[in-house]
Amino acid sequence: MSFIKEFWQFLKERKKYWLLPIIIVLVIFGGLIVLTQGTAVAPFIYTIF
């Protein structure tokens, strides 16, 4: 949790709010890859990249 708080402080101080959507999308795709690893959905996710 401290990493998230520190990252949020960095975004606020440096006014880098445009990074937030990029980070959210990367976390969502990473979570999808981890959760669907070994299932029939995995090949479809890998075609996105």
Short mmCIF file of N, CA and C in Angstrom, two decimals:
data_model
loop_
_atom_site.label_atom_id
_atom_site.label_comp_id
_atom_site.label_asym_id
_atom_site.label_seq_id
_atom_site.Cartn_x
_atom_site.Cartn_y
_atom_site.Cartn_z
N MET A 1 0.81 -1.20 0.00
CA MET A 1 0.00 0.00 0.00
C MET A 1 0.85 1.27 0.00
N SER A 2 2.02 1.20 0.62
CA SER A 2 2.86 2.40 0.67
C SER A 2 3.33 2.81 -0.73
N PHE A 3 3.54 1.82 -1.60
CA PHE A 3 3.95 2.13 -2.97
C PHE A 3 2.86 2.91 -3.70
N ILE A 4 1.61 2.50 -3.49
CA ILE A 4 0.50 3.17 -4.15
C ILE A 4 0.36 4.60 -3.63
N LYS A 5 0.49 4.77 -2.32
CA LYS A 5 0.42 6.12 -1.74
C LYS A 5 1.55 7.00 -2.27
N GLU A 6 2.74 6.44 -2.32
CA GLU A 6 3.89 7.21 -2.81
C GLU A 6 3.73 7.56 -4.28
N PHE A 7 3.22 6.62 -5.06
CA PHE A 7 2.99 6.88 -6.49
C PHE A 7 1.94 7.96 -6.68
N TRP A 8 0.87 7.93 -5.87
CA TRP A 8 -0.16 8.95 -5.96
C TRP A 8 0.39 10.32 -5.61
N GLN A 9 1.23 10.38 -4.58
CA GLN A 9 1.86 11.64 -4.20
C GLN A 9 2.73 12.18 -5.34
N PHE A 10 3.45 11.28 -5.99
CA PHE A 10 4.29 11.67 -7.13
C PHE A 10 3.43 12.28 -8.24
N LEU A 11 2.29 11.62 -8.55
CA LEU A 11 1.42 12.12 -9.61
C LEU A 11 0.86 13.49 -9.25
N LYS A 12 0.50 13.69 -7.99
CA LYS A 12 -0.06 14.97 -7.58
C LYS A 12 0.98 16.08 -7.60
N GLU A 13 2.18 15.79 -7.10
CA GLU A 13 3.21 16.83 -7.04
C GLU A 13 3.72 17.21 -8.41
N ARG A 14 3.90 16.24 -9.27
CA ARG A 14 4.47 16.51 -10.59
C ARG A 14 3.41 16.83 -11.64
N LYS A 15 2.13 16.76 -11.25
CA LYS A 15 1.01 17.03 -12.17
C LYS A 15 1.05 16.11 -13.39
N LYS A 16 1.27 14.84 -13.14
CA LYS A 16 1.35 13.84 -14.21
C LYS A 16 0.09 12.98 -14.21
N TYR A 17 -1.07 13.62 -14.20
CA TYR A 17 -2.32 12.88 -14.15
C TYR A 17 -2.57 12.07 -15.42
N TRP A 18 -1.91 12.43 -16.51
CA TRP A 18 -2.09 11.69 -17.75
C TRP A 18 -1.51 10.28 -17.66
N LEU A 19 -0.66 10.02 -16.67
CA LEU A 19 -0.11 8.67 -16.50
C LEU A 19 -1.12 7.70 -15.89
N LEU A 20 -2.09 8.23 -15.17
CA LEU A 20 -3.03 7.37 -14.45
C LEU A 20 -3.82 6.44 -15.37
N PRO A 21 -4.41 6.90 -16.48
CA PRO A 21 -5.14 5.96 -17.36
C PRO A 21 -4.22 4.89 -17.95
N ILE A 22 -3.00 5.24 -18.26
CA ILE A 22 -2.06 4.26 -18.81
C ILE A 22 -1.78 3.17 -17.79
N ILE A 23 -1.54 3.56 -16.54
CA ILE A 23 -1.26 2.60 -15.48
C ILE A 23 -2.47 1.70 -15.24
N ILE A 24 -3.67 2.28 -15.25
CA ILE A 24 -4.88 1.50 -15.01
C ILE A 24 -5.08 0.46 -16.11
N VAL A 25 -4.88 0.85 -17.36
CA VAL A 25 -5.03 -0.09 -18.47
C VAL A 25 -3.99 -1.21 -18.38
N LEU A 26 -2.77 -0.88 -18.03
CA LEU A 26 -1.73 -1.90 -17.89
C LEU A 26 -2.06 -2.87 -16.76
N VAL A 27 -2.58 -2.37 -15.66
CA VAL A 27 -2.95 -3.24 -14.54
C VAL A 27 -4.11 -4.16 -14.93
N ILE A 28 -5.09 -3.62 -15.65
CA ILE A 28 -6.23 -4.45 -16.09
C ILE A 28 -5.77 -5.55 -17.03
N PHE A 29 -4.94 -5.20 -18.02
CA PHE A 29 -4.45 -6.23 -18.94
C PHE A 29 -3.56 -7.24 -18.23
N GLY A 30 -2.75 -6.78 -17.31
CA GLY A 30 -1.92 -7.71 -16.53
C GLY A 30 -2.76 -8.66 -15.70
N GLY A 31 -3.79 -8.13 -15.08
CA GLY A 31 -4.69 -8.98 -14.30
C GLY A 31 -5.42 -9.99 -15.17
N LEU A 32 -5.85 -9.56 -16.35
CA LEU A 32 -6.51 -10.50 -17.27
C LEU A 32 -5.58 -11.62 -17.69
N ILE A 33 -4.35 -11.28 -17.97
CA ILE A 33 -3.39 -12.30 -18.40
C ILE A 33 -3.12 -13.29 -17.27
N VAL A 34 -2.98 -12.79 -16.05
CA VAL A 34 -2.72 -13.68 -14.92
C VAL A 34 -3.94 -14.55 -14.62
N LEU A 35 -5.13 -13.96 -14.63
CA LEU A 35 -6.33 -14.71 -14.28
C LEU A 35 -6.73 -15.73 -15.35
N THR A 36 -6.45 -15.44 -16.61
CA THR A 36 -6.88 -16.35 -17.67
C THR A 36 -5.75 -17.24 -18.17
N GLN A 37 -4.67 -17.27 -17.47
CA GLN A 37 -3.53 -18.10 -17.90
C GLN A 37 -3.95 -19.57 -17.85
N GLY A 38 -3.80 -20.23 -18.96
CA GLY A 38 -4.14 -21.65 -19.01
C GLY A 38 -5.59 -21.92 -19.40
N THR A 39 -6.36 -20.90 -19.70
CA THR A 39 -7.74 -21.13 -20.12
C THR A 39 -7.86 -20.93 -21.62
N ALA A 40 -9.07 -21.12 -22.11
CA ALA A 40 -9.31 -20.97 -23.54
C ALA A 40 -9.32 -19.51 -23.96
N VAL A 41 -9.40 -18.58 -23.01
CA VAL A 41 -9.45 -17.15 -23.33
C VAL A 41 -8.06 -16.60 -23.61
N ALA A 42 -7.04 -17.24 -23.11
CA ALA A 42 -5.67 -16.73 -23.21
C ALA A 42 -5.23 -16.44 -24.65
N PRO A 43 -5.48 -17.31 -25.62
CA PRO A 43 -5.04 -16.98 -27.00
C PRO A 43 -5.68 -15.71 -27.55
N PHE A 44 -6.90 -15.42 -27.15
CA PHE A 44 -7.58 -14.21 -27.64
C PHE A 44 -6.98 -12.97 -27.02
N ILE A 45 -6.56 -13.06 -25.76
CA ILE A 45 -5.96 -11.92 -25.11
C ILE A 45 -4.58 -11.63 -25.73
N TYR A 46 -3.83 -12.68 -26.03
CA TYR A 46 -2.50 -12.48 -26.59
C TYR A 46 -2.56 -11.89 -28.00
N THR A 47 -3.67 -12.06 -28.70
CA THR A 47 -3.76 -11.47 -30.03
C THR A 47 -3.91 -9.96 -29.96
N ILE A 48 -4.33 -9.42 -28.81
CA ILE A 48 -4.43 -7.97 -28.66
C ILE A 48 -3.06 -7.34 -28.74
N PHE A 49 -2.08 -8.03 -28.21
CA PHE A 49 -0.73 -7.50 -28.19
C PHE A 49 0.02 -7.93 -29.42
#
